[in-house]
PDB file of C-alpha atoms in Angstrom:
ATOM      1  CA  UNK A1368     233.937 131.950 -95.838  1.00  0.00           C
ATOM      2  CA  UNK A1369     236.707 131.715 -93.267  1.00  0.00           C
ATOM      3  CA  UNK A1370     236.994 128.955 -90.685  1.00  0.00           C
ATOM      4  CA  UNK A1371     236.167 131.429 -87.904  1.00  0.00           C
ATOM      5  CA  UNK A1372     232.996 132.531 -89.686  1.00  0.00           C
ATOM      6  CA  UNK A1373     231.908 128.935 -90.162  1.00  0.00           C
ATOM      7  CA  UNK A1374     232.607 128.198 -86.503  1.00  0.00           C
ATOM      8  CA  UNK A1375     230.546 131.215 -85.483  1.00  0.00           C
ATOM      9  CA  UNK A1376     227.575 130.009 -87.533  1.00  0.00           C
ATOM     10  CA  UNK A1377     227.844 126.492 -86.116  1.00  0.00           C
ATOM     11  CA  UNK A1378     228.211 127.733 -82.548  1.00  0.00           C
ATOM     12  CA  UNK A1379     224.460 127.817 -82.048  1.00  0.00           C
ATOM     13  CA  UNK A1380     224.059 124.148 -82.946  1.00  0.00           C
ATOM     14  CA  UNK A1381     222.705 122.017 -80.126  1.00  0.00           C
ATOM     15  CA  UNK A1382     224.122 118.737 -81.455  1.00  0.00           C
ATOM     16  CA  UNK A1383     227.445 117.341 -82.569  1.00  0.00           C
ATOM     17  CA  UNK A1384     227.264 117.796 -86.343  1.00  0.00           C
ATOM     18  CA  UNK A1385     229.806 115.049 -87.016  1.00  0.00           C
ATOM     19  CA  UNK A1386     227.915 112.561 -84.868  1.00  0.00           C
ATOM     20  CA  UNK A1387     224.573 113.437 -86.461  1.00  0.00           C
ATOM     21  CA  UNK A1388     225.997 113.211 -89.993  1.00  0.00           C
ATOM     22  CA  UNK A1389     227.520 109.816 -89.250  1.00  0.00           C
ATOM     23  CA  UNK A1390     224.217 108.543 -87.875  1.00  0.00           C
ATOM     24  CA  UNK A1391     222.422 109.905 -90.932  1.00  0.00           C
ATOM     25  CA  UNK A1392     224.779 108.022 -93.252  1.00  0.00           C
ATOM     26  CA  UNK A1393     224.572 104.753 -91.310  1.00  0.00           C
ATOM     27  CA  UNK A1394     220.905 104.708 -90.336  1.00  0.00           C
ATOM     28  CA  UNK A1395     219.279 107.023 -92.875  1.00  0.00           C
ATOM     29  CA  UNK A1396     220.904 107.260 -96.272  1.00  0.00           C
ATOM     30  CA  UNK A1397     222.320 103.733 -96.560  1.00  0.00           C
ATOM     31  CA  UNK A1398     219.166 101.838 -95.468  1.00  0.00           C
ATOM     32  CA  UNK A1399     217.025 104.323 -97.420  1.00  0.00           C
ATOM     33  CA  UNK A1400     218.911 103.376-100.574  1.00  0.00           C
ATOM     34  CA  UNK A1401     217.097 100.051-100.688  1.00  0.00           C
ATOM     35  CA  UNK A1402     213.635 101.584-101.192  1.00  0.00           C
ATOM     36  CA  UNK A1403     214.183 103.229-104.612  1.00  0.00           C
ATOM     37  CA  UNK A1404     216.148 100.128-105.630  1.00  0.00           C
ATOM     38  CA  UNK A1405     213.133  97.930-104.934  1.00  0.00           C
ATOM     39  CA  UNK A1406     210.848 100.429-106.656  1.00  0.00           C
ATOM     40  CA  UNK A1407     213.073 100.366-109.748  1.00  0.00           C
ATOM     41  CA  UNK A1408     212.982  96.556-109.813  1.00  0.00           C
ATOM     42  CA  UNK A1409     209.170  96.708-109.596  1.00  0.00           C
ATOM     43  CA  UNK A1410     209.062  99.069-112.577  1.00  0.00           C
ATOM     44  CA  UNK A1411     211.283  96.708-114.598  1.00  0.00           C
ATOM     45  CA  UNK A1412     208.946  93.852-113.787  1.00  0.00           C
ATOM     46  CA  UNK A1413     205.843  95.887-114.580  1.00  0.00           C
ATOM     47  CA  UNK A1414     207.197  96.839-118.016  1.00  0.00           C
ATOM     48  CA  UNK A1415     208.285  93.228-118.686  1.00  0.00           C
ATOM     49  CA  UNK A1416     212.007  93.744-119.043  1.00  0.00           C
ATOM     50  CA  UNK A1417     212.414  90.061-119.964  1.00  0.00           C
ATOM     51  CA  UNK A1418     210.507  90.620-123.218  1.00  0.00           C
ATOM     52  CA  UNK A1419     212.312  93.811-124.277  1.00  0.00           C
ATOM     53  CA  UNK A1420     215.904  94.650-123.321  1.00  0.00           C
ATOM     54  CA  UNK A1421     216.157  91.373-121.440  1.00  0.00           C
ATOM     55  CA  UNK A1422     219.457  90.027-120.158  1.00  0.00           C
ATOM     56  CA  UNK A1423     221.538  92.954-121.430  1.00  0.00           C
ATOM     57  CA  UNK A1424     219.777  95.561-119.303  1.00  0.00           C
ATOM     58  CA  UNK A1425     219.568  93.225-116.316  1.00  0.00           C
ATOM     59  CA  UNK A1426     223.348  92.719-116.446  1.00  0.00           C
ATOM     60  CA  UNK A1427     223.813  96.489-116.600  1.00  0.00           C
ATOM     61  CA  UNK A1428     221.776  96.724-113.386  1.00  0.00           C
ATOM     62  CA  UNK A1429     224.061  94.146-111.780  1.00  0.00           C
ATOM     63  CA  UNK A1430     227.087  96.158-112.899  1.00  0.00           C
ATOM     64  CA  UNK A1431     225.712  99.347-111.340  1.00  0.00           C
ATOM     65  CA  UNK A1432     225.055  97.559-108.054  1.00  0.00           C
ATOM     66  CA  UNK A1433     228.648  96.325-108.017  1.00  0.00           C
ATOM     67  CA  UNK A1434     229.912  99.857-108.731  1.00  0.00           C
ATOM     68  CA  UNK A1435     228.020 101.136-105.714  1.00  0.00           C
ATOM     69  CA  UNK A1436     228.453  98.083-103.498  1.00  0.00           C
ATOM     70  CA  UNK A1437     232.262  97.887-103.618  1.00  0.00           C
ATOM     71  CA  UNK A1438     232.982 101.381-102.218  1.00  0.00           C
ATOM     72  CA  UNK A1439     230.234 100.964 -99.607  1.00  0.00           C
ATOM     73  CA  UNK A1440     231.705  97.652 -98.441  1.00  0.00           C
ATOM     74  CA  UNK A1441     235.185  99.191 -98.229  1.00  0.00           C
ATOM     75  CA  UNK A1442     233.899 102.236 -96.333  1.00  0.00           C
ATOM     76  CA  UNK A1443     232.145 100.053 -93.764  1.00  0.00           C
ATOM     77  CA  UNK A1444     235.371  98.161 -93.020  1.00  0.00           C
ATOM     78  CA  UNK A1445     238.220 100.638 -93.589  1.00  0.00           C
ATOM     79  CA  UNK A1446     239.267 104.139 -92.562  1.00  0.00           C
ATOM     80  CA  UNK A1447     238.506 106.992 -94.957  1.00  0.00           C
ATOM     81  CA  UNK A1448     241.796 108.108 -96.527  1.00  0.00           C
ATOM     82  CA  UNK A1449     242.973 109.328 -99.963  1.00  0.00           C
ATOM     83  CA  UNK A1450     242.923 105.791-101.378  1.00  0.00           C
ATOM     84  CA  UNK A1451     239.354 105.137-100.262  1.00  0.00           C
ATOM     85  CA  UNK A1452     238.219 108.578-101.410  1.00  0.00           C
ATOM     86  CA  UNK A1453     239.753 107.903-104.832  1.00  0.00           C
ATOM     87  CA  UNK A1454     237.866 104.619-105.065  1.00  0.00           C
ATOM     88  CA  UNK A1455     234.622 106.328-104.064  1.00  0.00           C
ATOM     89  CA  UNK A1456     235.037 109.193-106.525  1.00  0.00           C
ATOM     90  CA  UNK A1457     235.995 106.853-109.347  1.00  0.00           C
ATOM     91  CA  UNK A1458     233.092 104.526-108.625  1.00  0.00           C
ATOM     92  CA  UNK A1459     230.640 107.437-108.551  1.00  0.00           C
ATOM     93  CA  UNK A1460     231.845 108.645-111.954  1.00  0.00           C
ATOM     94  CA  UNK A1461     231.706 105.164-113.489  1.00  0.00           C
ATOM     95  CA  UNK A1462     228.260 104.567-111.959  1.00  0.00           C
ATOM     96  CA  UNK A1463     226.962 107.761-113.544  1.00  0.00           C
ATOM     97  CA  UNK A1464     228.284 106.723-116.966  1.00  0.00           C
ATOM     98  CA  UNK A1465     226.735 103.269-116.571  1.00  0.00           C
ATOM     99  CA  UNK A1466     223.422 104.832-115.551  1.00  0.00           C
ATOM    100  CA  UNK A1467     223.375 106.791-118.819  1.00  0.00           C
ATOM    101  CA  UNK A1468     224.096 103.560-120.709  1.00  0.00           C
ATOM    102  CA  UNK A1469     221.280 101.850-118.834  1.00  0.00           C
ATOM    103  CA  UNK A1470     218.691 104.483-119.707  1.00  0.00           C
ATOM    104  CA  UNK A1471     219.836 104.613-123.339  1.00  0.00           C
ATOM    105  CA  UNK A1472     219.527 100.834-123.586  1.00  0.00           C
ATOM    106  CA  UNK A1473     215.989 100.952-122.217  1.00  0.00           C
ATOM    107  CA  UNK A1474     214.883 103.900-124.361  1.00  0.00           C
ATOM    108  CA  UNK A1475     216.255 102.311-127.541  1.00  0.00           C
ATOM    109  CA  UNK A1476     214.233  99.158-126.870  1.00  0.00           C
ATOM    110  CA  UNK A1477     210.503  98.495-126.767  1.00  0.00           C
ATOM    111  CA  UNK A1478     210.445  98.829-122.968  1.00  0.00           C
ATOM    112  CA  UNK A1479     208.497 101.859-121.801  1.00  0.00           C
ATOM    113  CA  UNK A1480     210.474 103.972-119.338  1.00  0.00           C
ATOM    114  CA  UNK A1481     207.711 105.817-117.528  1.00  0.00           C
ATOM    115  CA  UNK A1482     208.080 109.184-115.748  1.00  0.00           C
ATOM    116  CA  UNK A1483     207.825 107.458-112.366  1.00  0.00           C
ATOM    117  CA  UNK A1484     210.785 105.243-113.241  1.00  0.00           C
ATOM    118  CA  UNK A1485     212.772 108.290-114.370  1.00  0.00           C
ATOM    119  CA  UNK A1486     212.151 109.908-110.965  1.00  0.00           C
ATOM    120  CA  UNK A1487     213.272 106.709-109.240  1.00  0.00           C
ATOM    121  CA  UNK A1488     216.459 106.865-111.309  1.00  0.00           C
ATOM    122  CA  UNK A1489     216.977 110.437-110.059  1.00  0.00           C
ATOM    123  CA  UNK A1490     217.037 109.183-106.470  1.00  0.00           C
ATOM    124  CA  UNK A1491     219.370 106.308-107.311  1.00  0.00           C
ATOM    125  CA  UNK A1492     221.783 108.632-109.119  1.00  0.00           C
ATOM    126  CA  UNK A1493     221.805 111.383-106.483  1.00  0.00           C
ATOM    127  CA  UNK A1494     222.236 109.183-103.406  1.00  0.00           C
ATOM    128  CA  UNK A1495     225.884 108.224-104.155  1.00  0.00           C
ATOM    129  CA  UNK A1496     226.837 111.886-104.556  1.00  0.00           C
ATOM    130  CA  UNK A1497     224.922 112.880-101.410  1.00  0.00           C
ATOM    131  CA  UNK A1498     226.619 110.175 -99.390  1.00  0.00           C
ATOM    132  CA  UNK A1499     230.049 110.999-100.792  1.00  0.00           C
ATOM    133  CA  UNK A1500     229.610 114.727-100.137  1.00  0.00           C
ATOM    134  CA  UNK A1501     228.635 114.040 -96.506  1.00  0.00           C
ATOM    135  CA  UNK A1502     231.603 111.707 -96.069  1.00  0.00           C
ATOM    136  CA  UNK A1503     234.006 114.276 -97.511  1.00  0.00           C
ATOM    137  CA  UNK A1504     232.682 116.915 -95.098  1.00  0.00           C
ATOM    138  CA  UNK A1505     233.262 114.514 -92.209  1.00  0.00           C
ATOM    139  CA  UNK A1506     236.817 113.827 -93.376  1.00  0.00           C
ATOM    140  CA  UNK A1507     237.919 117.190 -94.723  1.00  0.00           C
ATOM    141  CA  UNK A1508     241.483 116.463 -93.587  1.00  0.00           C
ATOM    142  CA  UNK A1509     241.599 113.407 -95.853  1.00  0.00           C
ATOM    143  CA  UNK A1510     240.228 115.447 -98.757  1.00  0.00           C
ATOM    144  CA  UNK A1511     243.080 117.911 -98.269  1.00  0.00           C
ATOM    145  CA  UNK A1512     245.503 114.983 -98.107  1.00  0.00           C
ATOM    146  CA  UNK A1513     244.079 113.630-101.374  1.00  0.00           C
ATOM    147  CA  UNK A1514     244.513 117.010-103.076  1.00  0.00           C
ATOM    148  CA  UNK A1515     248.111 117.041-101.845  1.00  0.00           C
ATOM    149  CA  UNK A1516     248.714 113.569-103.260  1.00  0.00           C
ATOM    150  CA  UNK A1517     248.904 111.998 -99.804  1.00  0.00           C
ATOM    151  CA  UNK A1518     252.277 113.589 -99.104  1.00  0.00           C
ATOM    152  CA  UNK A1519     253.459 113.048 -95.551  1.00  0.00           C
ATOM    153  CA  UNK A1520     250.910 110.346 -94.784  1.00  0.00           C
ATOM    154  CA  UNK A1521     252.337 106.809 -94.913  1.00  0.00           C
ATOM    155  CA  UNK A1522     248.819 105.323 -94.804  1.00  0.00           C
ATOM    156  CA  UNK A1523     247.367 107.507 -97.563  1.00  0.00           C
ATOM    157  CA  UNK A1524     247.496 104.867-100.283  1.00  0.00           C
ATOM    158  CA  UNK A1525     246.727 101.660 -98.432  1.00  0.00           C
ATOM    159  CA  UNK A1526     243.608 100.218 -96.844  1.00  0.00           C
ATOM    160  CA  UNK A1527     243.595 100.719 -93.083  1.00  0.00           C
ATOM    161  CA  UNK A1528     241.199  98.796 -90.856  1.00  0.00           C
ATOM    162  CA  UNK A1529     238.775 100.966 -88.911  1.00  0.00           C
ATOM    163  CA  UNK A1530     240.151 101.894 -85.524  1.00  0.00           C
ATOM    164  CA  UNK A1531     236.590 101.723 -84.190  1.00  0.00           C
ATOM    165  CA  UNK A1532     234.891  98.939 -86.180  1.00  0.00           C
ATOM    166  CA  UNK A1533     231.162  99.024 -86.756  1.00  0.00           C
ATOM    167  CA  UNK A1534     229.224  96.556 -84.652  1.00  0.00           C
ATOM    168  CA  UNK A1535     228.708  93.022 -85.911  1.00  0.00           C
ATOM    169  CA  UNK A1536     224.963  93.513 -85.486  1.00  0.00           C
ATOM    170  CA  UNK A1537     224.913  96.552 -87.762  1.00  0.00           C
ATOM    171  CA  UNK A1538     227.012  94.861 -90.439  1.00  0.00           C
ATOM    172  CA  UNK A1539     224.817  91.746 -90.261  1.00  0.00           C
ATOM    173  CA  UNK A1540     221.679  93.880 -90.594  1.00  0.00           C
ATOM    174  CA  UNK A1541     223.022  95.716 -93.632  1.00  0.00           C
ATOM    175  CA  UNK A1542     224.140  92.421 -95.167  1.00  0.00           C
ATOM    176  CA  UNK A1543     220.679  90.924 -94.646  1.00  0.00           C
ATOM    177  CA  UNK A1544     219.011  94.003 -96.144  1.00  0.00           C
ATOM    178  CA  UNK A1545     221.286  93.818 -99.192  1.00  0.00           C
ATOM    179  CA  UNK A1546     220.408  90.166 -99.650  1.00  0.00           C
ATOM    180  CA  UNK A1547     216.662  90.703 -99.336  1.00  0.00           C
ATOM    181  CA  UNK A1548     216.320  94.077-101.096  1.00  0.00           C
ATOM    182  CA  UNK A1549     219.058  93.882-103.749  1.00  0.00           C
ATOM    183  CA  UNK A1550     220.469  90.426-104.463  1.00  0.00           C
ATOM    184  CA  UNK A1551     217.168  88.544-104.276  1.00  0.00           C
ATOM    185  CA  UNK A1552     214.988  90.799-106.486  1.00  0.00           C
ATOM    186  CA  UNK A1553     217.668  91.587-109.056  1.00  0.00           C
ATOM    187  CA  UNK A1554     218.790  87.971-109.105  1.00  0.00           C
ATOM    188  CA  UNK A1555     215.180  87.031-109.826  1.00  0.00           C
ATOM    189  CA  UNK A1556     215.141  89.615-112.627  1.00  0.00           C
ATOM    190  CA  UNK A1557     218.255  88.161-114.241  1.00  0.00           C
ATOM    191  CA  UNK A1558     216.919  84.599-113.986  1.00  0.00           C
ATOM    192  CA  UNK A1559     213.607  85.706-115.486  1.00  0.00           C
ATOM    193  CA  UNK A1560     215.398  87.401-118.387  1.00  0.00           C
ATOM    194  CA  UNK A1561     217.568  84.323-119.043  1.00  0.00           C
ATOM    195  CA  UNK A1562     214.522  82.033-119.027  1.00  0.00           C
ATOM    196  CA  UNK A1563     212.686  84.310-121.456  1.00  0.00           C
ATOM    197  CA  UNK A1564     215.744  84.382-123.742  1.00  0.00           C
ATOM    198  CA  UNK A1565     215.970  80.578-123.758  1.00  0.00           C
ATOM    199  CA  UNK A1566     212.238  80.321-124.487  1.00  0.00           C
ATOM    200  CA  UNK A1567     212.622  82.665-127.466  1.00  0.00           C
ATOM    201  CA  UNK A1568     215.509  80.556-128.780  1.00  0.00           C
ATOM    202  CA  UNK A1569     213.423  77.385-128.470  1.00  0.00           C
ATOM    203  CA  UNK A1570     210.541  78.990-130.349  1.00  0.00           C
ATOM    204  CA  UNK A1571     212.927  80.198-133.041  1.00  0.00           C
ATOM    205  CA  UNK A1572     214.370  76.680-133.466  1.00  0.00           C
ATOM    206  CA  UNK A1573     210.895  75.192-133.720  1.00  0.00           C
ATOM    207  CA  UNK A1574     209.919  77.859-136.238  1.00  0.00           C
ATOM    208  CA  UNK A1575     212.995  77.151-138.382  1.00  0.00           C
ATOM    209  CA  UNK A1576     212.322  73.413-138.221  1.00  0.00           C
ATOM    210  CA  UNK A1577     208.734  73.932-139.378  1.00  0.00           C
ATOM    211  CA  UNK A1578     209.907  76.128-142.260  1.00  0.00           C
ATOM    212  CA  UNK A1579     212.444  73.530-143.345  1.00  0.00           C
ATOM    213  CA  UNK A1580     209.751  70.845-143.212  1.00  0.00           C
ATOM    214  CA  UNK A1581     207.346  72.946-145.277  1.00  0.00           C
ATOM    215  CA  UNK A1582     210.045  73.707-147.850  1.00  0.00           C
ATOM    216  CA  UNK A1583     210.978  70.016-148.020  1.00  0.00           C
ATOM    217  CA  UNK A1584     207.395  69.112-148.870  1.00  0.00           C
TER     218      UNK A1584
END
């Protein structure tokens, strides 16, 4: 489809598509990300992750959050350019590979991964690609610059502060939501898994001590 054809189709739109897409990313997709994350944590708790895959799977969850959190944090503070797009694309690919590792770890253990949890995973896996696709549509010029290796753009491969920074109130709200909906529940999960692991080690030591005592008698 040519640019003129696309413009003709969009001519009937009653809103600024770029403005609406930006609002969707900031006030729809990003805040909406927290809901399936909380639901996934609830499923881990319901299936007693601390007694099955334990700390290993919980650390994988922390890794996936970091893989998603870093590009989001950079995008909120810096202009979209070839460098930032490269970080986002790389993080999305690594996140997908880690997600496969996560599910394999759970399936190979005694933890039951129910169909509902699999559907929650579908949301968590698709949201990064949906957000990235929307961002690339908004910054098609930077996508072209990336494909050209950033030639002719002195700022292509460095982080550039946003010319129009997001409001402090918005950033504070997102930070609070991340703390309440991500760091707090998944931190609790990791602590719970570590406590369960230490309890199993204590029981194992007691069991070995009893066996040695019985054998000594």
